[in-house]
Tab-separated table of C-alpha atoms and ligand atoms in Angstrom:
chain	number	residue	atom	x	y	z
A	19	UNK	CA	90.636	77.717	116.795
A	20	UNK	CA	87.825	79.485	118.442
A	21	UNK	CA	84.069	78.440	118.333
A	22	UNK	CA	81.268	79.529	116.202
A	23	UNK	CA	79.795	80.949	120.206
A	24	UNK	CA	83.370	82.854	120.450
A	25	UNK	CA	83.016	83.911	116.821
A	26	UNK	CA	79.625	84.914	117.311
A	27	UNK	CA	80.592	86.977	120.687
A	28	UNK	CA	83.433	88.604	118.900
A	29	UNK	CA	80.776	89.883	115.965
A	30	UNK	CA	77.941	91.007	118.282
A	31	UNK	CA	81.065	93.691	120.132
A	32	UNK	CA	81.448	95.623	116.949
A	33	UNK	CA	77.878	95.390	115.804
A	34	UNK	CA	75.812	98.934	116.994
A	35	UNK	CA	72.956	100.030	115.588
A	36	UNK	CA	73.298	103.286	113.246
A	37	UNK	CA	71.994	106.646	113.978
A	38	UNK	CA	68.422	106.817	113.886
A	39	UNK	CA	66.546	108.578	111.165
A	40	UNK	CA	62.811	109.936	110.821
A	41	UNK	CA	61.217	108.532	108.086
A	42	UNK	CA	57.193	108.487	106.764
A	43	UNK	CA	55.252	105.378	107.947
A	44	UNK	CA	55.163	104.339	104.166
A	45	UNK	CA	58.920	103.465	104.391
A	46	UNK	CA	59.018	102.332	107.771
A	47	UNK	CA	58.646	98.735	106.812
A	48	UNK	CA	60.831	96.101	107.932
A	49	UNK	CA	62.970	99.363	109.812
A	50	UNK	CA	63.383	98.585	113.357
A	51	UNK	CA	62.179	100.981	115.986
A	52	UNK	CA	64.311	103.791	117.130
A	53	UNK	CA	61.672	104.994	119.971
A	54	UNK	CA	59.115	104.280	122.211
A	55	UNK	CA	55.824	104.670	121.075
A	56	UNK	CA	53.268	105.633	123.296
A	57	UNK	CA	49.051	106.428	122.822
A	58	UNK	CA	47.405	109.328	122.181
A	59	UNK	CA	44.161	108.078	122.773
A	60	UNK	CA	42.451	105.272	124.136
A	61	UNK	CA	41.339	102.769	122.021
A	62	UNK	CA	37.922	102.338	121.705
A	63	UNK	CA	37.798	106.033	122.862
A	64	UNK	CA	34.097	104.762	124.231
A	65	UNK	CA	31.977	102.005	124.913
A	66	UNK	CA	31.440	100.119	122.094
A	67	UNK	CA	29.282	98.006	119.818
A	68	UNK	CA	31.107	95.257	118.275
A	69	UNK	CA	28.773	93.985	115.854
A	70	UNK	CA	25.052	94.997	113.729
A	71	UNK	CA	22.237	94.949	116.132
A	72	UNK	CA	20.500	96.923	118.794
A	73	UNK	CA	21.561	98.754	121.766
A	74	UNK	CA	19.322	97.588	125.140
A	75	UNK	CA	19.021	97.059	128.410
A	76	UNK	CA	19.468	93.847	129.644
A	77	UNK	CA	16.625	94.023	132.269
A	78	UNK	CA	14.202	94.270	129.360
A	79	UNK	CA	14.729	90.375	128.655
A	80	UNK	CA	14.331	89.236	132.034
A	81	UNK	CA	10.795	90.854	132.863
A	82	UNK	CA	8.025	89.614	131.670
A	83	UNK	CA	6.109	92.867	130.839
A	84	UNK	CA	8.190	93.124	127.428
A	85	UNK	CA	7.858	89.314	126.839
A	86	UNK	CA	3.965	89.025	126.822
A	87	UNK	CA	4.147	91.696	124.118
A	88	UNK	CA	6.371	89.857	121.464
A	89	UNK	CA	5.916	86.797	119.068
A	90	UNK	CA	5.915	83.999	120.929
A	91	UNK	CA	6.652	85.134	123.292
A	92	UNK	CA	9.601	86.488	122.544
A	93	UNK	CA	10.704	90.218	123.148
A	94	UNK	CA	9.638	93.059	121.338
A	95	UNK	CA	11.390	96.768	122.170
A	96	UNK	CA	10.477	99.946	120.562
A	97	UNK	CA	13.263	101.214	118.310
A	98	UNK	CA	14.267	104.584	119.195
A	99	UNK	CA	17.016	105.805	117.200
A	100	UNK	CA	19.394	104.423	113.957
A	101	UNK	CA	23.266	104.999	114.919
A	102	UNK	CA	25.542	104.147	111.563
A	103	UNK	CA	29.368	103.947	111.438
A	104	UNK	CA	30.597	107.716	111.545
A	105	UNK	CA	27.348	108.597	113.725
A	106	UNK	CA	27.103	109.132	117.669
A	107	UNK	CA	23.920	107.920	119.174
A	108	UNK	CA	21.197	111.386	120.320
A	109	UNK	CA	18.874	108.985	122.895
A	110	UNK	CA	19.173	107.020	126.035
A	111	UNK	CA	17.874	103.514	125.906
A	112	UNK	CA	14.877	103.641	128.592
A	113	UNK	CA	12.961	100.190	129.636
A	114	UNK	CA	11.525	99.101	126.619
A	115	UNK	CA	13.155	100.870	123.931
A	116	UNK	CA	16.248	99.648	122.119
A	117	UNK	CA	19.112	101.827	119.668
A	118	UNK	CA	19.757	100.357	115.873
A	119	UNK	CA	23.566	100.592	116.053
A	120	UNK	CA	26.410	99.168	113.929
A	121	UNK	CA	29.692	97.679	114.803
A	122	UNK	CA	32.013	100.209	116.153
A	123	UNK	CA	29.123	102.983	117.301
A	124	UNK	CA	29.031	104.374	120.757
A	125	UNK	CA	26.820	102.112	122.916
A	126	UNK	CA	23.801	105.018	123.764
A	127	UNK	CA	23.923	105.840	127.606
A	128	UNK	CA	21.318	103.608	129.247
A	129	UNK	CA	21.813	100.413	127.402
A	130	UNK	CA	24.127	97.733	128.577
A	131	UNK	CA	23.947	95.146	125.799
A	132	UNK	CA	24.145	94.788	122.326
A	133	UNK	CA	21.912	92.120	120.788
A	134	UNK	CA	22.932	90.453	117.546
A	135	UNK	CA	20.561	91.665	113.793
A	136	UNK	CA	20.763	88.114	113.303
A	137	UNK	CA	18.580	87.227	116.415
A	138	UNK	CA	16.458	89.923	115.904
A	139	UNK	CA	13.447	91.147	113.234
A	140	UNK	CA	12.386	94.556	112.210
A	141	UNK	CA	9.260	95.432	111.784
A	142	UNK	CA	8.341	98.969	110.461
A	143	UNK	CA	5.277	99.470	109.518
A	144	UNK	CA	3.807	100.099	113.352
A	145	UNK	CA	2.876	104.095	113.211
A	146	UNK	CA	5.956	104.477	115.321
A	147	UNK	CA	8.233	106.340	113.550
A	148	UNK	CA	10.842	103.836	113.554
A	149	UNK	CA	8.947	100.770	114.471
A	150	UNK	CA	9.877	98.173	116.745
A	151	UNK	CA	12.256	95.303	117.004
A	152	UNK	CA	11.446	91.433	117.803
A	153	UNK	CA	13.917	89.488	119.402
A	154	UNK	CA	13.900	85.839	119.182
A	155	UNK	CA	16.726	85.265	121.851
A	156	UNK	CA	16.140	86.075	125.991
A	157	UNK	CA	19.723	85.227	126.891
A	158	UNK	CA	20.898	88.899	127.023
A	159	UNK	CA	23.556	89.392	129.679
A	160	UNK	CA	25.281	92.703	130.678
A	161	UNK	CA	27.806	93.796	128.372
A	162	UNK	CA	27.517	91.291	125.795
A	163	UNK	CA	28.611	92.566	122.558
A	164	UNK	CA	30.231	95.654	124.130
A	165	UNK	CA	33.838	96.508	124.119
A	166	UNK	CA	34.635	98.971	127.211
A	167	UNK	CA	36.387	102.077	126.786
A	168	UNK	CA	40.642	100.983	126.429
A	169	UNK	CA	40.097	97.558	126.394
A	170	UNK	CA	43.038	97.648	123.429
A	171	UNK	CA	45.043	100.922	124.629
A	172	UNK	CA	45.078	103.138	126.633
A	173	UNK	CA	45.577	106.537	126.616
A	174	UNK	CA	49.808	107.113	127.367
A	175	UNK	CA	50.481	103.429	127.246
A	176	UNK	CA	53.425	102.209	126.272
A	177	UNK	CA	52.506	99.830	122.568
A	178	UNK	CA	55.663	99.449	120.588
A	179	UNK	CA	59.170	99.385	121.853
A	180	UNK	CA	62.054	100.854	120.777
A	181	UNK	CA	64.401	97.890	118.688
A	182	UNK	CA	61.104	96.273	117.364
A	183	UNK	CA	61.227	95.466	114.128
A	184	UNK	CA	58.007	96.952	111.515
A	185	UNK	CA	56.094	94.628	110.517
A	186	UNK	CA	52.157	95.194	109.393
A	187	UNK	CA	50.964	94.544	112.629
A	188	UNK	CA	53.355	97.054	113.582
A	189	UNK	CA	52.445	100.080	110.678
A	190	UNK	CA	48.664	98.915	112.192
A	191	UNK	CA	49.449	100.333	115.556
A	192	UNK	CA	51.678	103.237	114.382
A	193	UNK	CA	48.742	104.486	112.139
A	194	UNK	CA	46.031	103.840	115.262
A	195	UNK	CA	48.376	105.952	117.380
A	196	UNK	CA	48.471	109.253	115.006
A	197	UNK	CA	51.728	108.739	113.469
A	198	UNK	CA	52.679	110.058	110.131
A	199	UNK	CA	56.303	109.613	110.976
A	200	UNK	CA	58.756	107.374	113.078
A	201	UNK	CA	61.709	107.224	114.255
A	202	UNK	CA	63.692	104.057	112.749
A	203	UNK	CA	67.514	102.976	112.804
A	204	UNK	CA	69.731	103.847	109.820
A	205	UNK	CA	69.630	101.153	106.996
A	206	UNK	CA	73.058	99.580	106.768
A	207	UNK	CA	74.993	99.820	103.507
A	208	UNK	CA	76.703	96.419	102.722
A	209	UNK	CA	79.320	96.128	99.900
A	210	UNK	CA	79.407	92.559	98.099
A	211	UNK	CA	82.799	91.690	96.491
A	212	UNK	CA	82.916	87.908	95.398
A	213	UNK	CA	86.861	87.427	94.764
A	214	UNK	CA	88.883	84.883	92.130
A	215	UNK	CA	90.949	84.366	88.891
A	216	UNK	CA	88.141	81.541	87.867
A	217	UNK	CA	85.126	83.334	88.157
A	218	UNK	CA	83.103	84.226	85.058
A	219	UNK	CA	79.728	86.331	85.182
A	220	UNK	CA	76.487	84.345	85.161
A	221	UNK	CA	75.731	85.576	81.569
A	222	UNK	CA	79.057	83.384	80.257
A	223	UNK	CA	79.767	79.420	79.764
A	224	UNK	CA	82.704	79.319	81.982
A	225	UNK	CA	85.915	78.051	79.511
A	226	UNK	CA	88.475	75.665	80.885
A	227	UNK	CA	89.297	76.319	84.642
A	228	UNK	CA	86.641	78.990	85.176
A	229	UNK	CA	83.370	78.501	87.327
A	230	UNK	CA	80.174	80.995	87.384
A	231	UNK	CA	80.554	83.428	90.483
A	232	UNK	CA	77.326	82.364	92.514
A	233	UNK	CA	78.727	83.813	95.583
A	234	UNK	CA	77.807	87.393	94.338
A	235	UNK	CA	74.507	87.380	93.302
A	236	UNK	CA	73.426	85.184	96.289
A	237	UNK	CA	75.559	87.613	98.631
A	238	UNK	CA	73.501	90.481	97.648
A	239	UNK	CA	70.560	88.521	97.492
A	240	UNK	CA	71.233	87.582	101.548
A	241	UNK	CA	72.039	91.552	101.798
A	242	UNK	CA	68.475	92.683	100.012
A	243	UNK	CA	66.637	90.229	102.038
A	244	UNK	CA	67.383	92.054	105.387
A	245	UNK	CA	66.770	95.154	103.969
A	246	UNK	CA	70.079	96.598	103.397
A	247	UNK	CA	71.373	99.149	101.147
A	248	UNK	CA	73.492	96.666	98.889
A	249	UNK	CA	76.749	97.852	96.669
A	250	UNK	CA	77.932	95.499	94.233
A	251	UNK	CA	81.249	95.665	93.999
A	252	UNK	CA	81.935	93.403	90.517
A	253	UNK	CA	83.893	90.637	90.956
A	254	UNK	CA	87.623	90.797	92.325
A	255	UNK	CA	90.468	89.055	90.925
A	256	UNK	CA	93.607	87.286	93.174
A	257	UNK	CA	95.579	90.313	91.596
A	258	UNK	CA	96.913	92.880	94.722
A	259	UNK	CA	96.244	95.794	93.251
A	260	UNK	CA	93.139	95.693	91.739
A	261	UNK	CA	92.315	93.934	94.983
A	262	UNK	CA	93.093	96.655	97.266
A	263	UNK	CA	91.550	99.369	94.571
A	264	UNK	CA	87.660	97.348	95.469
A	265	UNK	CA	88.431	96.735	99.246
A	266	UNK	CA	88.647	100.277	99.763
A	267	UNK	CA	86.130	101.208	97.631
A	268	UNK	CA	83.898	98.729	99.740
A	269	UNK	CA	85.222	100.200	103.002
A	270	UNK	CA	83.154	103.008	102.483
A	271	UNK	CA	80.249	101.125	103.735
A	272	UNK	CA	79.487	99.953	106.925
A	273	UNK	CA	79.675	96.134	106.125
A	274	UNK	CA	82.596	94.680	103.618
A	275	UNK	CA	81.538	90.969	102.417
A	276	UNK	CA	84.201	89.562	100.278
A	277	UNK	CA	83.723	86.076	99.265
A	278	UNK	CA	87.379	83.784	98.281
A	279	UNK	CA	90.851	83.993	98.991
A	280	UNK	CA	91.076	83.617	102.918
A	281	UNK	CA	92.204	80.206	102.972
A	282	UNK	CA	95.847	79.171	102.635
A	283	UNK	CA	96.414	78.989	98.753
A	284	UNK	CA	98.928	80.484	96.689
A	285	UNK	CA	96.328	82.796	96.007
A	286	UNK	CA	94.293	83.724	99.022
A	287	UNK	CA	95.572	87.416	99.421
A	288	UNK	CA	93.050	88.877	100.745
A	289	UNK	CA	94.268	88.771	104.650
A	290	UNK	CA	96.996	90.365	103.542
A	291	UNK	CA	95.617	92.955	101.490
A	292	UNK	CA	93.161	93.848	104.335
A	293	UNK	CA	96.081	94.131	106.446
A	294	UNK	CA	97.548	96.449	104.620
A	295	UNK	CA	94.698	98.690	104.042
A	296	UNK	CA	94.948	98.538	108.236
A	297	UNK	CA	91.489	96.489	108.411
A	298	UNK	CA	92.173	95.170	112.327
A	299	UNK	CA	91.686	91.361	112.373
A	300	UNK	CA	89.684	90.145	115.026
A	301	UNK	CA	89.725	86.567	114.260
A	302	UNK	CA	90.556	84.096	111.059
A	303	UNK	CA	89.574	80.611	111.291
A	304	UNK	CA	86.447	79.173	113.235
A	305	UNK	CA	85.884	75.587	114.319
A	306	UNK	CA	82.904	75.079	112.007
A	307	UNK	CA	81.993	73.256	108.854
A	308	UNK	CA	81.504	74.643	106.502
A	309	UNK	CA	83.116	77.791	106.444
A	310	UNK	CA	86.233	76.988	108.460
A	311	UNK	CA	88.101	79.833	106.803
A	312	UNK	CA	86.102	82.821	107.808
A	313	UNK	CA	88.139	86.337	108.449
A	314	UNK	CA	86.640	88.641	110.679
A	315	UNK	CA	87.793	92.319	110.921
A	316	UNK	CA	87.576	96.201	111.747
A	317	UNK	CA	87.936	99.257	109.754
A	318	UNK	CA	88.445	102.934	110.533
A	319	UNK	CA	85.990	104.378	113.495
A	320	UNK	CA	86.596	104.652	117.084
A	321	UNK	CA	85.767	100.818	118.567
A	322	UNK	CA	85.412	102.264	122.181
A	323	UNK	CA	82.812	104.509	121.555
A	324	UNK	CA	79.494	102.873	120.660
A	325	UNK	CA	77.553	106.187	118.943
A	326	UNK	CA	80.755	105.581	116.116
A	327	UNK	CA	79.075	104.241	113.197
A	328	UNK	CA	81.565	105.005	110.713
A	329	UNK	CA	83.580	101.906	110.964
A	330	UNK	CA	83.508	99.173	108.318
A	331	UNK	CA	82.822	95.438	109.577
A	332	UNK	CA	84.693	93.069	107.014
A	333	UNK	CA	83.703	89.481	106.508
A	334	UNK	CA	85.965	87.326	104.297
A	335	UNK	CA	84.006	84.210	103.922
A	336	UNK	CA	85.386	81.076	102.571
A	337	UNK	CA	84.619	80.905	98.364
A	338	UNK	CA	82.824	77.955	98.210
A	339	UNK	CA	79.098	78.498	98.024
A	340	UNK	CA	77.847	76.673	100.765
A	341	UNK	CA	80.844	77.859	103.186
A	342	UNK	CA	79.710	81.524	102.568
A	343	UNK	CA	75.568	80.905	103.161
A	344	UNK	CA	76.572	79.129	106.275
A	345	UNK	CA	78.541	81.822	107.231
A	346	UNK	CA	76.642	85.047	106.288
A	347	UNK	CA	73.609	83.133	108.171
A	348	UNK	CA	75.595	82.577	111.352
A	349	UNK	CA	77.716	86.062	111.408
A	350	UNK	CA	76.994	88.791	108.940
A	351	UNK	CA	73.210	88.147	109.273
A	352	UNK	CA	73.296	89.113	112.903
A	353	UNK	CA	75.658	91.599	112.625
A	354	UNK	CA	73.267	93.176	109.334
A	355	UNK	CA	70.485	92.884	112.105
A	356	UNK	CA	71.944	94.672	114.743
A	357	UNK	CA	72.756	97.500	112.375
A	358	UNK	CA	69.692	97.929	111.571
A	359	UNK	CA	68.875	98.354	115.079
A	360	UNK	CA	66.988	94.788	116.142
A	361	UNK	CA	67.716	94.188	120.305
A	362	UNK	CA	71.191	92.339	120.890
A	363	UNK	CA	69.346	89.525	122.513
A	364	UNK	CA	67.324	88.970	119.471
A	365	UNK	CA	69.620	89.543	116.206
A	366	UNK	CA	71.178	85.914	116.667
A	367	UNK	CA	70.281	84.035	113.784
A	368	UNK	CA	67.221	81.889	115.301
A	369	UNK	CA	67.306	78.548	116.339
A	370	UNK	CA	65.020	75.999	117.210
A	371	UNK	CA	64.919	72.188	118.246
A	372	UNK	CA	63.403	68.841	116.044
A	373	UNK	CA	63.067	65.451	116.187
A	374	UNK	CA	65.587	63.759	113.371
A	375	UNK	CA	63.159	62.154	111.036
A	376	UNK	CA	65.658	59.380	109.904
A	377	UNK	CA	68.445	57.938	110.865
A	378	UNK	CA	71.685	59.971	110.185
A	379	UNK	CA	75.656	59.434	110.645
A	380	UNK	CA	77.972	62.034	110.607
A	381	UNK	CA	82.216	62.149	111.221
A	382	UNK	CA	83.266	65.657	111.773
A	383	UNK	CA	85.850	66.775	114.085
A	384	UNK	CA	84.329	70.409	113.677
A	385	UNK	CA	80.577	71.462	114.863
A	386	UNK	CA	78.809	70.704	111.060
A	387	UNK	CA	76.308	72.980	109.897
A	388	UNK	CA	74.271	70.404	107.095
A	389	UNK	CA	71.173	71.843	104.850
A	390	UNK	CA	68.367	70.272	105.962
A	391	UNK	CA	64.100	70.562	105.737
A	392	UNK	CA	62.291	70.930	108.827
A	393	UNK	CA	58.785	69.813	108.471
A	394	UNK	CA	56.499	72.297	110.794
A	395	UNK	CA	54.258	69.367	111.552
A	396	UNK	CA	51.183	69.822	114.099
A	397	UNK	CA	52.570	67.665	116.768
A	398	UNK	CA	56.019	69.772	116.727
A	399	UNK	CA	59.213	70.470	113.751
A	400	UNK	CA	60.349	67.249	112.949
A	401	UNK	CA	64.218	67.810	110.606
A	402	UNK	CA	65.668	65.542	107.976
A	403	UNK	CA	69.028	66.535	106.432
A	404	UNK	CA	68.977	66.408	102.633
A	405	UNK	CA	70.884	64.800	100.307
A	406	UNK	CA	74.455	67.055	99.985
A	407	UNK	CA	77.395	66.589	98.833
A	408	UNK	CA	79.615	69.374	100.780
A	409	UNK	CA	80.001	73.129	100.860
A	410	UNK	CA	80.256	73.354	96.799
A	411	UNK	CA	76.761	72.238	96.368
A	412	UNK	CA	74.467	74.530	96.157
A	413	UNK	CA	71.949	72.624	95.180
A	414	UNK	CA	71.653	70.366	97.752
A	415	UNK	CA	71.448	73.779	100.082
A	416	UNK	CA	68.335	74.956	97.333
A	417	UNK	CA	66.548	71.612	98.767
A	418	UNK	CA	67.052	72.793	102.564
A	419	UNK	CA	64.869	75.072	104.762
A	420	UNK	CA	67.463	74.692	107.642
A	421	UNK	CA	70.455	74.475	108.815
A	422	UNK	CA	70.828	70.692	110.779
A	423	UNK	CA	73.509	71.431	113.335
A	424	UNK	CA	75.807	68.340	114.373
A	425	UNK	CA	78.350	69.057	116.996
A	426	UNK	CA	81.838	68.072	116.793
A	427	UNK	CA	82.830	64.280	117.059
A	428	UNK	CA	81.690	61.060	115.146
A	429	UNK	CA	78.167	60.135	116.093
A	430	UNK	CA	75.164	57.836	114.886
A	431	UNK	CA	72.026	60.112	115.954
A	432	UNK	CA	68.471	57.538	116.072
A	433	UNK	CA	65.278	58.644	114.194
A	434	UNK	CA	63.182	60.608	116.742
A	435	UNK	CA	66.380	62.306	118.702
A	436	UNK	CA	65.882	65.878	119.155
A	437	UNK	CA	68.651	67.882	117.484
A	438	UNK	CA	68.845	71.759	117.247
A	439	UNK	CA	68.820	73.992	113.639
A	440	UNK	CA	68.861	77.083	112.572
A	441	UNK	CA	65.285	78.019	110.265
A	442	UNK	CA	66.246	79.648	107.102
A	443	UNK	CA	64.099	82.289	105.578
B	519	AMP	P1	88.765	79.985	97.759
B	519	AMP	O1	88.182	80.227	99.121
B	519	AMP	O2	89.038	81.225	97.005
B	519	AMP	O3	89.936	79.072	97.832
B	519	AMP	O4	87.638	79.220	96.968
B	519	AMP	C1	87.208	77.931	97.376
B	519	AMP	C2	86.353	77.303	96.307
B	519	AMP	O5	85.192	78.083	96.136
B	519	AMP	C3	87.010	77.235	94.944
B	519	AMP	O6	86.700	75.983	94.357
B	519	AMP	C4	86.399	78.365	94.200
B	519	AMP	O7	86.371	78.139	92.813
B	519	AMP	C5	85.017	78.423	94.767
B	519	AMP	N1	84.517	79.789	94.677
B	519	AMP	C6	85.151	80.904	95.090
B	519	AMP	N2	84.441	82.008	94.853
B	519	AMP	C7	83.300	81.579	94.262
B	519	AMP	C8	82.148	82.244	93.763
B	519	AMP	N3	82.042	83.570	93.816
B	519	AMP	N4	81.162	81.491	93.218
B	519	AMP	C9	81.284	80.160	93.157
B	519	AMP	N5	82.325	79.486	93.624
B	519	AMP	C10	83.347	80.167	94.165
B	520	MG	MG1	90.069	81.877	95.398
């Protein structure tokens, strides 16, 4: 049986990114990148102020001339000229005459400081036209309160990267740089298709031998939260025909989820009817737990060619609930991700390290995969695994915020070893 790192090599060769689209910056959220994106302008374009107060030189507060004039001492500075947001500053700040300017102004040619309002008072009424200021501060060094031309960007420099996923921050920049429009991935379309005899719709009491189909609303809900285009494809019975009529219906999209019936039951056709519909298996069976089941395959396209987005890649996770979250995590998240056009190096479904919070046995002859809560403490992620009682609860998994991962053999792990996880959204 291969590895959950074979599995996930095996997933990541069929998994391209789709043809890039344009699309307005309004829907560009939570696309990934298809270009580079590059400045138009620098950013400040000029030097600039980067709060309320007044535009001077610096020299003023060191000689002694402007001093003997002020309160107390303090500084006093004719004030020359009003500068508001929107407005470029008319004067030049000579020796002993300051700008009014406002966060984000032009700093007026001559002055190389900004001094705070706060540390300053107006006072009008003087027969100069715009009166002067009083400063109650003498610690004015050069370019304080000043933010030099392209501190942030510059003009032609590279600030986004193709593959990067769109987040605000990201629409922030776009918008800065002048663009109306950008270049993103295609969005994946991922069919859902939960399949078995005993499943009833949500909106039912199940009678005797039937269970609610979770799978299928939580498998679209795992497809909506990347973003994807989801089809729901109703719920399939263990029947071949009717079987086969919803596979190929759902190998019109680019990813085929099917939940059930890849296990080794009477009734576990669908290997066999995705054989026959001549979806290529690339593996069945993974040394995990849960989710030891899991069918991995290829439909249509042309595998060798890597601008061929038309093929179909077909999970067939294990039915029980907790087998197919594990498993749509691990595989058909990335796979969803790299789709949509997120790097290769990046669309692995994160992990991180903790320190076990309590003691904690497991047996498992398989790596083990067990719902757990990491605590994002100050002093670093510290993980207990909840209370679960196997891949058919989904409750226990409702209690988790991770995935605790265990590898393979019997071991006693002591409160405070570190362990590695997988973060859940
Ligand atoms: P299977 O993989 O078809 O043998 O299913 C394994 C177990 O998962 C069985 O107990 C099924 O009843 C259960 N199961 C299968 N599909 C679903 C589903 N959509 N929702 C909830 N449980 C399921
Ligand atoms: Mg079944």
């Amino acid at each position: 049986m291969i590895t959950v790192e074979q599995a996930t090599e095996y997933v990541a060769q069929y998994a391209w990114p789709k043809v890039p689209q344009s699309v307005p910056l309004e829907d560009a959220l939570n696309r990934f990148l298809a270009e580079d994106i590059f400045s138009d302008l620098d950013v400040p374009p000029n030097d600039q102020s980067l709060v309320d107060g007044y535009a001077v030189r610096a020299t003023d507060f060191s000689q002694r001339v402007f001093r003997e004039k002020g309160v107390e001492g303090g500084v006093e500075l004719e004030v020359v000229e009003e500068v508001t947001a929107g407005n470029v500053p008319a004067s030049r700040v000579e020796s002993g005459r300051a700008v009014r300017v406002m966060t984000g102004v032009r700093v007026p040619d001559g002055a190389d400081a900004v001094v705070m309002v706060e540390e300053s008072s107006w006072q009008r009424e003087t027969g100069l036209p715009l009166g002067v200021v009083h400063f109650n501060t003498r610690e004015v060094v050069v370019g304080q309160n000043i933010m030099p031309r392209a501190t942030s960007v510059r003009y032609g420099q590279l600030v986004l990267s193709c593959g990067k996923r769109i987040r605000p921050a990201e629409i922030a920049v776009l918008a800065q740089v002048g663009r109306t429009d950008v270049r993103v991935f295609g969005r994946p379309q991922v069919a859902v298709l939960p399949t078995g005899n005993e499943l009833v719709d949500g909106g039912f009491v199940p009678g005797p031998g039937k269970i609610r189909n979770t799978n299928g609303p939580m498998l679209i809900a795992c497809g909506r939260q990347l973003d994807a285009d989801v089809l729901d494809l109703g719920i399939g019975r263990d029947e071949p025909q009717q079987l086969r009529n919803l596979i190929e219906r759902g190998l019109s999209a680019d990813v085929l989820v099917l939940s059930g019936g890849v296990s080794a039951g009477t009734l576990d056709l669908v290997p066999a009817v995705l054989e026959e519909l001549k979806v290529r298996q690339v593996f069945h069976k993974v040394s995990m737990k849960p989710g030891k089941p899991l069918w991995f395959g290829i439909a249509g396209g042309n595998k060798d060619d890597s601008n061929d987005d038309r093929s179909t890649l077909v999970f067939g996770l294990p039915g029980n609930p907790v087998s197919s979250f594990v498993c749509f995590h691990l595989f058909v998240r990335p796979a969803i991700r790299r789709l949509c056009g997120q790097a290769a190096g990046e669309a692995a479904a994160p992990k991180c390290s903790a320190l076990l919070a309590h003691p904690f046995e497991v047996t498992t002859d398989r790596a083990t995969y067990h719902p757990a809560w990491i605590d994002w403490s100050e002093t670093g992620p510290t993980i207990a695994p909840v209370l679960w009682h196997g891949s058919g609860d989904s409750r226990g998994l409702a209690d988790a915020n991770a995935l605790a991962i265990f590898p393979e053999g019997a071991r006693y792990y002591e409160a405070g070893q570190r362990i590695f996880c997988h973060p859940l959204d």
